[in-house]
Amino acid sequence: MVVFVFSRKRCDDNAQMLSSMNLTTEVEKQHVRSFFAQCIQRLKGSDKELPQVLTMRELCLRGFAVHHSGILPILKEVVELLFQKGYVKILFATETFAMGVNMPARCVVFDSIMKHDGTEKRLLNPGEYTQMAGRAGRRGLDSTGTVVIICKDQSVPQPDILKNVICGQALRLESKFRVTYAMILNLLRVEQLKIEDMLQRSYVESDSLRESKDKRITLKDARQALGAMESIDCDTCSPNSQLRDFHDALFNFVCRREAIWPRLYEENVINKLVCSGRFIIVSNAAYQLQNECVLLVKELNNKTLQVLVPSKDADETSQKNSETAMFAKLPKAQMSWIAEENAMLSATKFGTRGSSQCPSNIRSFRLCEIPLTSVVAITKKVIKNIQSAEIFQEYNMSLIPRFRSIKIQMTKINHKYFFRDREVSENVKKLIQQISSSVSALRNKELETYSWKELGSFCQNLDLSLETDVMDSLENDLNIANGFPARHCTRFEEHFHILRERIKLERRIQGLEYELSTDALLLGEEYNNRLKVLEALNFVEKKMVSLKGRIACEIHHQELLITELILDYKFHQRSPAELAALLSTLTCQYNCGKELQFGSDTVFGQISESIKSVLTRLDAVAAKYKSQISDIGCEIRFDLMQVVYEWANGTPFYKIMEMTDCQEGLIVKCIQRLDEVCKDVSFSFRNAGRIVGDPALVEKMEEVSASIRRDIVFAASLYTTV
Ligand SMILES: [Zn+2]
């Protein structure tokens, strides 16, 4: 079983809390003990006795383990192998475990479906969820996999939220292509390139190219389909794009209406109008409502209204309910497309504020939850003191099969009232009769509704008069008999449908064109900004890569800062250990959580001062050209300087662990990346450095490497050597 916990500390805490539990047999313990001993064998002396090693061994012996970035790489591998062999029964892991090697489990548990992603606490997205939940079920061993989501503090997630996390469309894995300084320098060095060529070239290495290629193909197809589309041949609709004008006016009106309700609702007076017992007119695609007159029974807090919708009989009710269930399964884009069309067609059929004809023989009702944005108009008719509690009780009972009547006697149906196929109580029946008579009474005469002007005049806090005036005039245009000839076309629905298909394609084309243009634009902008930074800092001179630039282009991490530091003679006079400490600031990802103070007379004080002064200068130049020196997440951190200094001076790992709260795995990561930087720098100086006149630097970088490459930090991987 894997338990995903989105915090290193909570992973550790969870494992510690179960210290009294023992999940392994004596035989299994024997295996774990010998496997552990065999793996640890390759560590030197005191490294074998590191607290993390001992703790993990103790956990594994009892069938538990922890896996996250704070764990030493070699221990992570031990845990992975023991887990694969089935000796680790319960593993507490962070998300990284799901990204790595294939490690299926019978059961996956989510400690929470919220995670902190560095900037905010948010819900897991469907892609992340699938990545982790997909670990449940081992091929050939389990017929099914189990996923458990723990709901703490009685907070069970809303079904629709959960549904989106579990079944939602996975966000495309976005490996955002970035233009780095080194990349620009390398390209400029090869030959003089035009920006477009450069973008095209660097694009080749990125996913963006494949993506934009796909987009271009889709765009071409869409354009072709649009060209091949049948045109509407109609004396009423076609001339001067009459139908199109009508559609656009209608669309404008419907969009504005959707936007204005939530704003009006903020006003107390209007909020009070939207009360239990009020008749309102609504259009909603999910419930197949077209300007339907419904009774508001309850106003829910999240701008959702519960309404009773009259229905002819139980059959019609259940049929409509199943259509609603179907609608909910559609993709989101399709839902909003249908909703948009439904609102427009309703307004065409019944007028912008008119109501559809209510059935005369009402025998049943549906209870629907609709958003505020589905409201078409608020009527002036209210039923006082409505017994909504009783309605809900009846409704809920109707959902439970055993409370439904066994069989409806068709002969008696005329005297009975139903929720679904369950006959309602006498009280509710009376209420329904009361509503029916009101609706029927309203049916024949024009239903009086509040005009936009009236609603606007009620507002006390916001001045919405401008908006309501626009609504009124749009409504007027749409309603006058000879405003838009197209709406009187005898084949209106058919022609409207053809037009809508065309619009669907047009929107698709527009969307693709926009995406393609912004992709290229953003990249071009980033390139231009960074090129200006390079010119301002003399990495590029007269469109040519300078000597400085040639050094920087071989370094793959913080290339500008490192080059400036070297050429500023900040590397001079520094011992290998001091240089290691200096470089650790570029690769450290540990944040101790407090402001570090180094005395200006100490080595660390001098190092941090010299880095800060160079960085401030570079940052100022970059900011001027709307760019940055350090990418997000790669900022300079001084937190591990002392630790790395001691390590480079030969201090054993257990001793340096006593100096810091930083977890073992993060220290190892920092030092390993530091070694990569050393290699880059010495490679770069082997190529270009001699001209600069500091051959000693290559030697020095190799000394730094030699001082840090030892023991547990560079222990060989179990996967390649076992
Ligand atoms: Zn027509």
PDB file of N, CA and C in Angstrom, residues 439-520:
ATOM      1  N   VAL A 439     -50.261  29.028 -11.595  1.00  0.00           N
ATOM      2  CA  VAL A 439     -49.582  28.963 -12.890  1.00  0.00           C
ATOM      3  C   VAL A 439     -50.602  29.025 -14.017  1.00  0.00           C
ATOM      4  N   SER A 440     -51.721  28.295 -13.846  1.00  0.00           N
ATOM      5  CA  SER A 440     -52.744  28.300 -14.893  1.00  0.00           C
ATOM      6  C   SER A 440     -53.322  29.690 -15.069  1.00  0.00           C
ATOM      7  N   ALA A 441     -53.513  30.364 -13.951  1.00  0.00           N
ATOM      8  CA  ALA A 441     -54.068  31.717 -14.022  1.00  0.00           C
ATOM      9  C   ALA A 441     -53.102  32.633 -14.759  1.00  0.00           C
ATOM     10  N   LEU A 442     -51.824  32.404 -14.478  1.00  0.00           N
ATOM     11  CA  LEU A 442     -50.815  33.236 -15.126  1.00  0.00           C
ATOM     12  C   LEU A 442     -50.700  32.912 -16.608  1.00  0.00           C
ATOM     13  N   ARG A 443     -51.083  31.699 -16.933  1.00  0.00           N
ATOM     14  CA  ARG A 443     -50.849  31.164 -18.260  1.00  0.00           C
ATOM     15  C   ARG A 443     -51.504  32.011 -19.352  1.00  0.00           C
ATOM     16  N   ASN A 444     -52.727  32.436 -19.066  1.00  0.00           N
ATOM     17  CA  ASN A 444     -53.487  33.053 -20.140  1.00  0.00           C
ATOM     18  C   ASN A 444     -53.170  34.522 -20.369  1.00  0.00           C
ATOM     19  N   LYS A 445     -52.901  35.221 -19.313  1.00  0.00           N
ATOM     20  CA  LYS A 445     -52.583  36.633 -19.533  1.00  0.00           C
ATOM     21  C   LYS A 445     -51.075  36.844 -19.525  1.00  0.00           C
ATOM     22  N   GLU A 446     -50.689  37.995 -19.955  1.00  0.00           N
ATOM     23  CA  GLU A 446     -49.265  38.321 -19.977  1.00  0.00           C
ATOM     24  C   GLU A 446     -48.740  38.335 -18.550  1.00  0.00           C
ATOM     25  N   LEU A 447     -47.702  37.555 -18.326  1.00  0.00           N
ATOM     26  CA  LEU A 447     -47.116  37.471 -16.992  1.00  0.00           C
ATOM     27  C   LEU A 447     -46.306  38.736 -16.734  1.00  0.00           C
ATOM     28  N   GLU A 448     -46.590  39.383 -15.629  1.00  0.00           N
ATOM     29  CA  GLU A 448     -45.868  40.637 -15.403  1.00  0.00           C
ATOM     30  C   GLU A 448     -44.508  40.385 -14.762  1.00  0.00           C
ATOM     31  N   THR A 449     -43.489  40.912 -15.383  1.00  0.00           N
ATOM     32  CA  THR A 449     -42.131  40.730 -14.862  1.00  0.00           C
ATOM     33  C   THR A 449     -41.490  42.089 -14.638  1.00  0.00           C
ATOM     34  N   TYR A 450     -40.439  42.078 -13.839  1.00  0.00           N
ATOM     35  CA  TYR A 450     -39.708  43.325 -13.613  1.00  0.00           C
ATOM     36  C   TYR A 450     -38.880  43.659 -14.840  1.00  0.00           C
ATOM     37  N   SER A 451     -38.965  44.900 -15.286  1.00  0.00           N
ATOM     38  CA  SER A 451     -38.152  45.302 -16.438  1.00  0.00           C
ATOM     39  C   SER A 451     -36.733  45.597 -15.955  1.00  0.00           C
ATOM     40  N   TRP A 452     -35.813  45.682 -16.893  1.00  0.00           N
ATOM     41  CA  TRP A 452     -34.422  45.967 -16.531  1.00  0.00           C
ATOM     42  C   TRP A 452     -34.309  47.329 -15.865  1.00  0.00           C
ATOM     43  N   LYS A 453     -35.091  48.267 -16.386  1.00  0.00           N
ATOM     44  CA  LYS A 453     -35.057  49.620 -15.813  1.00  0.00           C
ATOM     45  C   LYS A 453     -35.478  49.580 -14.347  1.00  0.00           C
ATOM     46  N   GLU A 454     -36.562  48.836 -14.081  1.00  0.00           N
ATOM     47  CA  GLU A 454     -37.045  48.726 -12.701  1.00  0.00           C
ATOM     48  C   GLU A 454     -35.965  48.128 -11.800  1.00  0.00           C
ATOM     49  N   LEU A 455     -35.384  47.031 -12.267  1.00  0.00           N
ATOM     50  CA  LEU A 455     -34.353  46.366 -11.465  1.00  0.00           C
ATOM     51  C   LEU A 455     -33.182  47.315 -11.208  1.00  0.00           C
ATOM     52  N   GLY A 456     -32.813  48.054 -12.262  1.00  0.00           N
ATOM     53  CA  GLY A 456     -31.706  49.002 -12.121  1.00  0.00           C
ATOM     54  C   GLY A 456     -32.030  50.079 -11.102  1.00  0.00           C
ATOM     55  N   SER A 457     -33.291  50.504 -11.083  1.00  0.00           N
ATOM     56  CA  SER A 457     -33.663  51.595 -10.176  1.00  0.00           C
ATOM     57  C   SER A 457     -33.689  51.128  -8.719  1.00  0.00           C
ATOM     58  N   PHE A 458     -33.811  49.805  -8.502  1.00  0.00           N
ATOM     59  CA  PHE A 458     -33.794  49.279  -7.127  1.00  0.00           C
ATOM     60  C   PHE A 458     -32.405  49.342  -6.506  1.00  0.00           C
ATOM     61  N   CYS A 459     -31.396  49.372  -7.371  1.00  0.00           N
ATOM     62  CA  CYS A 459     -30.028  49.281  -6.857  1.00  0.00           C
ATOM     63  C   CYS A 459     -29.673  50.491  -6.017  1.00  0.00           C
ATOM     64  N   GLN A 460     -29.082  50.216  -4.864  1.00  0.00           N
ATOM     65  CA  GLN A 460     -28.728  51.312  -3.968  1.00  0.00           C
ATOM     66  C   GLN A 460     -27.218  51.511  -3.873  1.00  0.00           C
ATOM     67  N   ASN A 461     -26.485  50.425  -4.007  1.00  0.00           N
ATOM     68  CA  ASN A 461     -25.031  50.533  -3.837  1.00  0.00           C
ATOM     69  C   ASN A 461     -24.313  50.755  -5.159  1.00  0.00           C
ATOM     70  N   LEU A 462     -24.664  49.913  -6.124  1.00  0.00           N
ATOM     71  CA  LEU A 462     -24.015  50.020  -7.427  1.00  0.00           C
ATOM     72  C   LEU A 462     -24.917  50.809  -8.357  1.00  0.00           C
ATOM     73  N   ASP A 463     -24.304  51.603  -9.233  1.00  0.00           N
ATOM     74  CA  ASP A 463     -25.119  52.245 -10.251  1.00  0.00           C
ATOM     75  C   ASP A 463     -25.057  51.390 -11.506  1.00  0.00           C
ATOM     76  N   LEU A 464     -26.118  50.600 -11.710  1.00  0.00           N
ATOM     77  CA  LEU A 464     -26.139  49.714 -12.873  1.00  0.00           C
ATOM     78  C   LEU A 464     -27.034  50.271 -13.972  1.00  0.00           C
ATOM     79  N   SER A 465     -27.382  51.547 -13.862  1.00  0.00           N
ATOM     80  CA  SER A 465     -28.360  52.112 -14.802  1.00  0.00           C
ATOM     81  C   SER A 465     -27.853  52.050 -16.246  1.00  0.00           C
ATOM     82  N   LEU A 466     -26.551  52.230 -16.412  1.00  0.00           N
ATOM     83  CA  LEU A 466     -25.995  52.170 -17.765  1.00  0.00           C
ATOM     84  C   LEU A 466     -26.227  50.785 -18.376  1.00  0.00           C
ATOM     85  N   GLU A 467     -25.908  49.760 -17.573  1.00  0.00           N
ATOM     86  CA  GLU A 467     -26.072  48.391 -18.044  1.00  0.00           C
ATOM     87  C   GLU A 467     -27.541  48.064 -18.309  1.00  0.00           C
ATOM     88  N   THR A 468     -28.408  48.453 -17.384  1.00  0.00           N
ATOM     89  CA  THR A 468     -29.818  48.104 -17.564  1.00  0.00           C
ATOM     90  C   THR A 468     -30.411  48.858 -18.755  1.00  0.00           C
ATOM     91  N   ASP A 469     -29.930  50.062 -19.005  1.00  0.00           N
ATOM     92  CA  ASP A 469     -30.387  50.798 -20.191  1.00  0.00           C
ATOM     93  C   ASP A 469     -30.013  50.042 -21.460  1.00  0.00           C
ATOM     94  N   VAL A 470     -28.777  49.535 -21.481  1.00  0.00           N
ATOM     95  CA  VAL A 470     -28.331  48.766 -22.640  1.00  0.00           C
ATOM     96  C   VAL A 470     -29.212  47.529 -22.809  1.00  0.00           C
ATOM     97  N   MET A 471     -29.485  46.841 -21.687  1.00  0.00           N
ATOM     98  CA  MET A 471     -30.329  45.646 -21.737  1.00  0.00           C
ATOM     99  C   MET A 471     -31.697  45.991 -22.316  1.00  0.00           C
ATOM    100  N   ASP A 472     -32.250  47.095 -21.842  1.00  0.00           N
ATOM    101  CA  ASP A 472     -33.572  47.510 -22.316  1.00  0.00           C
ATOM    102  C   ASP A 472     -33.576  47.768 -23.818  1.00  0.00           C
ATOM    103  N   SER A 473     -32.532  48.450 -24.284  1.00  0.00           N
ATOM    104  CA  SER A 473     -32.560  48.800 -25.703  1.00  0.00           C
ATOM    105  C   SER A 473     -32.297  47.567 -26.573  1.00  0.00           C
ATOM    106  N   LEU A 474     -31.413  46.665 -26.093  1.00  0.00           N
ATOM    107  CA  LEU A 474     -31.183  45.418 -26.833  1.00  0.00           C
ATOM    108  C   LEU A 474     -32.476  44.611 -26.902  1.00  0.00           C
ATOM    109  N   GLU A 475     -33.156  44.556 -25.759  1.00  0.00           N
ATOM    110  CA  GLU A 475     -34.392  43.799 -25.668  1.00  0.00           C
ATOM    111  C   GLU A 475     -35.434  44.374 -26.622  1.00  0.00           C
ATOM    112  N   ASN A 476     -35.468  45.679 -26.652  1.00  0.00           N
ATOM    113  CA  ASN A 476     -36.407  46.364 -27.530  1.00  0.00           C
ATOM    114  C   ASN A 476     -36.141  46.003 -28.991  1.00  0.00           C
ATOM    115  N   ASP A 477     -34.864  46.062 -29.384  1.00  0.00           N
ATOM    116  CA  ASP A 477     -34.491  45.713 -30.758  1.00  0.00           C
ATOM    117  C   ASP A 477     -34.919  44.298 -31.106  1.00  0.00           C
ATOM    118  N   LEU A 478     -34.716  43.396 -30.139  1.00  0.00           N
ATOM    119  CA  LEU A 478     -34.990  41.986 -30.411  1.00  0.00           C
ATOM    120  C   LEU A 478     -36.481  41.693 -30.451  1.00  0.00           C
ATOM    121  N   ASN A 479     -37.254  42.465 -29.716  1.00  0.00           N
ATOM    122  CA  ASN A 479     -38.668  42.129 -29.592  1.00  0.00           C
ATOM    123  C   ASN A 479     -39.571  42.778 -30.633  1.00  0.00           C
ATOM    124  N   ILE A 480     -39.166  43.934 -31.168  1.00  0.00           N
ATOM    125  CA  ILE A 480     -40.092  44.580 -32.109  1.00  0.00           C
ATOM    126  C   ILE A 480     -40.257  43.729 -33.366  1.00  0.00           C
ATOM    127  N   ALA A 481     -41.470  43.688 -33.803  1.00  0.00           N
ATOM    128  CA  ALA A 481     -41.887  42.738 -34.836  1.00  0.00           C
ATOM    129  C   ALA A 481     -41.023  42.789 -36.088  1.00  0.00           C
ATOM    130  N   ASN A 482     -40.691  43.971 -36.578  1.00  0.00           N
ATOM    131  CA  ASN A 482     -39.941  44.003 -37.836  1.00  0.00           C
ATOM    132  C   ASN A 482     -38.479  44.393 -37.642  1.00  0.00           C
ATOM    133  N   GLY A 483     -37.983  44.198 -36.434  1.00  0.00           N
ATOM    134  CA  GLY A 483     -36.584  44.511 -36.162  1.00  0.00           C
ATOM    135  C   GLY A 483     -35.644  43.616 -36.950  1.00  0.00           C
ATOM    136  N   PHE A 484     -35.821  42.332 -36.817  1.00  0.00           N
ATOM    137  CA  PHE A 484     -34.975  41.374 -37.524  1.00  0.00           C
ATOM    138  C   PHE A 484     -35.845  40.440 -38.353  1.00  0.00           C
ATOM    139  N   PRO A 485     -35.885  40.656 -39.667  1.00  0.00           N
ATOM    140  CA  PRO A 485     -36.755  39.831 -40.519  1.00  0.00           C
ATOM    141  C   PRO A 485     -36.458  38.340 -40.382  1.00  0.00           C
ATOM    142  N   ALA A 486     -35.178  37.995 -40.132  1.00  0.00           N
ATOM    143  CA  ALA A 486     -34.785  36.588 -40.145  1.00  0.00           C
ATOM    144  C   ALA A 486     -35.586  35.739 -39.160  1.00  0.00           C
ATOM    145  N   ARG A 487     -35.976  36.334 -38.042  1.00  0.00           N
ATOM    146  CA  ARG A 487     -36.658  35.515 -37.041  1.00  0.00           C
ATOM    147  C   ARG A 487     -38.043  35.079 -37.502  1.00  0.00           C
ATOM    148  N   HIS A 488     -38.535  35.690 -38.575  1.00  0.00           N
ATOM    149  CA  HIS A 488     -39.850  35.291 -39.077  1.00  0.00           C
ATOM    150  C   HIS A 488     -39.746  34.295 -40.221  1.00  0.00           C
ATOM    151  N   CYS A 489     -38.532  33.853 -40.510  1.00  0.00           N
ATOM    152  CA  CYS A 489     -38.344  32.854 -41.559  1.00  0.00           C
ATOM    153  C   CYS A 489     -39.112  31.588 -41.188  1.00  0.00           C
ATOM    154  N   THR A 490     -39.754  30.986 -42.167  1.00  0.00           N
ATOM    155  CA  THR A 490     -40.574  29.807 -41.870  1.00  0.00           C
ATOM    156  C   THR A 490     -39.710  28.600 -41.518  1.00  0.00           C
ATOM    157  N   ARG A 491     -38.461  28.628 -41.979  1.00  0.00           N
ATOM    158  CA  ARG A 491     -37.568  27.507 -41.649  1.00  0.00           C
ATOM    159  C   ARG A 491     -36.470  27.990 -40.702  1.00  0.00           C
ATOM    160  N   PHE A 492     -36.885  28.817 -39.748  1.00  0.00           N
ATOM    161  CA  PHE A 492     -35.914  29.470 -38.875  1.00  0.00           C
ATOM    162  C   PHE A 492     -34.967  28.486 -38.189  1.00  0.00           C
ATOM    163  N   GLU A 493     -35.529  27.471 -37.515  1.00  0.00           N
ATOM    164  CA  GLU A 493     -34.685  26.566 -36.723  1.00  0.00           C
ATOM    165  C   GLU A 493     -33.646  25.862 -37.586  1.00  0.00           C
ATOM    166  N   GLU A 494     -34.082  25.455 -38.768  1.00  0.00           N
ATOM    167  CA  GLU A 494     -33.180  24.756 -39.685  1.00  0.00           C
ATOM    168  C   GLU A 494     -32.028  25.674 -40.103  1.00  0.00           C
ATOM    169  N   HIS A 495     -32.365  26.895 -40.490  1.00  0.00           N
ATOM    170  CA  HIS A 495     -31.339  27.828 -40.937  1.00  0.00           C
ATOM    171  C   HIS A 495     -30.444  28.284 -39.788  1.00  0.00           C
ATOM    172  N   PHE A 496     -31.059  28.438 -38.637  1.00  0.00           N
ATOM    173  CA  PHE A 496     -30.300  28.829 -37.452  1.00  0.00           C
ATOM    174  C   PHE A 496     -29.260  27.754 -37.136  1.00  0.00           C
ATOM    175  N   HIS A 497     -29.676  26.516 -37.277  1.00  0.00           N
ATOM    176  CA  HIS A 497     -28.773  25.402 -36.983  1.00  0.00           C
ATOM    177  C   HIS A 497     -27.564  25.408 -37.921  1.00  0.00           C
ATOM    178  N   ILE A 498     -27.799  25.647 -39.204  1.00  0.00           N
ATOM    179  CA  ILE A 498     -26.688  25.693 -40.165  1.00  0.00           C
ATOM    180  C   ILE A 498     -25.718  26.815 -39.794  1.00  0.00           C
ATOM    181  N   LEU A 499     -26.295  27.957 -39.449  1.00  0.00           N
ATOM    182  CA  LEU A 499     -25.459  29.096 -39.066  1.00  0.00           C
ATOM    183  C   LEU A 499     -24.605  28.763 -37.841  1.00  0.00           C
ATOM    184  N   ARG A 500     -25.234  28.087 -36.881  1.00  0.00           N
ATOM    185  CA  ARG A 500     -24.510  27.751 -35.650  1.00  0.00           C
ATOM    186  C   ARG A 500     -23.331  26.819 -35.930  1.00  0.00           C
ATOM    187  N   GLU A 501     -23.513  25.883 -36.839  1.00  0.00           N
ATOM    188  CA  GLU A 501     -22.415  24.979 -37.190  1.00  0.00           C
ATOM    189  C   GLU A 501     -21.248  25.773 -37.765  1.00  0.00           C
ATOM    190  N   ARG A 502     -21.587  26.760 -38.580  1.00  0.00           N
ATOM    191  CA  ARG A 502     -20.564  27.603 -39.181  1.00  0.00           C
ATOM    192  C   ARG A 502     -19.830  28.401 -38.092  1.00  0.00           C
ATOM    193  N   ILE A 503     -20.607  28.926 -37.159  1.00  0.00           N
ATOM    194  CA  ILE A 503     -20.003  29.734 -36.087  1.00  0.00           C
ATOM    195  C   ILE A 503     -19.078  28.880 -35.221  1.00  0.00           C
ATOM    196  N   LYS A 504     -19.504  27.634 -35.013  1.00  0.00           N
ATOM    197  CA  LYS A 504     -18.679  26.727 -34.201  1.00  0.00           C
ATOM    198  C   LYS A 504     -17.289  26.587 -34.837  1.00  0.00           C
ATOM    199  N   LEU A 505     -17.283  26.395 -36.148  1.00  0.00           N
ATOM    200  CA  LEU A 505     -16.011  26.257 -36.868  1.00  0.00           C
ATOM    201  C   LEU A 505     -15.200  27.552 -36.823  1.00  0.00           C
ATOM    202  N   GLU A 506     -15.891  28.657 -37.032  1.00  0.00           N
ATOM    203  CA  GLU A 506     -15.204  29.953 -37.020  1.00  0.00           C
ATOM    204  C   GLU A 506     -14.508  30.197 -35.689  1.00  0.00           C
ATOM    205  N   ARG A 507     -15.211  29.869 -34.607  1.00  0.00           N
ATOM    206  CA  ARG A 507     -14.627  30.088 -33.279  1.00  0.00           C
ATOM    207  C   ARG A 507     -13.404  29.210 -33.079  1.00  0.00           C
ATOM    208  N   ARG A 508     -13.501  27.995 -33.580  1.00  0.00           N
ATOM    209  CA  ARG A 508     -12.389  27.068 -33.455  1.00  0.00           C
ATOM    210  C   ARG A 508     -11.159  27.607 -34.184  1.00  0.00           C
ATOM    211  N   ILE A 509     -11.398  28.121 -35.382  1.00  0.00           N
ATOM    212  CA  ILE A 509     -10.300  28.673 -36.177  1.00  0.00           C
ATOM    213  C   ILE A 509      -9.680  29.872 -35.467  1.00  0.00           C
ATOM    214  N   GLN A 510     -10.544  30.755 -34.980  1.00  0.00           N
ATOM    215  CA  GLN A 510     -10.045  31.933 -34.255  1.00  0.00           C
ATOM    216  C   GLN A 510      -9.183  31.531 -33.071  1.00  0.00           C
ATOM    217  N   GLY A 511      -9.684  30.542 -32.318  1.00  0.00           N
ATOM    218  CA  GLY A 511      -8.954  30.089 -31.134  1.00  0.00           C
ATOM    219  C   GLY A 511      -7.576  29.575 -31.498  1.00  0.00           C
ATOM    220  N   LEU A 512      -7.511  28.760 -32.546  1.00  0.00           N
ATOM    221  CA  LEU A 512      -6.230  28.191 -32.969  1.00  0.00           C
ATOM    222  C   LEU A 512      -5.282  29.276 -33.458  1.00  0.00           C
ATOM    223  N   GLU A 513      -5.816  30.197 -34.261  1.00  0.00           N
ATOM    224  CA  GLU A 513      -4.977  31.287 -34.774  1.00  0.00           C
ATOM    225  C   GLU A 513      -4.392  32.093 -33.629  1.00  0.00           C
ATOM    226  N   TYR A 514      -5.244  32.346 -32.637  1.00  0.00           N
ATOM    227  CA  TYR A 514      -4.800  33.136 -31.494  1.00  0.00           C
ATOM    228  C   TYR A 514      -3.688  32.409 -30.744  1.00  0.00           C
ATOM    229  N   GLU A 515      -3.920  31.131 -30.474  1.00  0.00           N
ATOM    230  CA  GLU A 515      -2.918  30.361 -29.727  1.00  0.00           C
ATOM    231  C   GLU A 515      -1.593  30.314 -30.474  1.00  0.00           C
ATOM    232  N   LEU A 516      -1.665  30.079 -31.776  1.00  0.00           N
ATOM    233  CA  LEU A 516      -0.436  29.999 -32.562  1.00  0.00           C
ATOM    234  C   LEU A 516       0.311  31.329 -32.558  1.00  0.00           C
ATOM    235  N   SER A 517      -0.438  32.417 -32.658  1.00  0.00           N
ATOM    236  CA  SER A 517       0.237  33.710 -32.716  1.00  0.00           C
ATOM    237  C   SER A 517       0.840  34.074 -31.363  1.00  0.00           C
ATOM    238  N   THR A 518       0.142  33.751 -30.268  1.00  0.00           N
ATOM    239  CA  THR A 518       0.707  34.117 -28.967  1.00  0.00           C
ATOM    240  C   THR A 518       1.899  33.245 -28.611  1.00  0.00           C
ATOM    241  N   ASP A 519       1.847  31.964 -28.992  1.00  0.00           N
ATOM    242  CA  ASP A 519       2.995  31.086 -28.743  1.00  0.00           C
ATOM    243  C   ASP A 519       4.255  31.712 -29.308  1.00  0.00           C
ATOM    244  N   ALA A 520       4.174  32.059 -30.603  1.00  0.00           N
ATOM    245  CA  ALA A 520       5.335  32.597 -31.291  1.00  0.00           C
ATOM    246  C   ALA A 520       5.722  33.951 -30.717  1.00  0.00           C
TER     247      ALA A 520
END
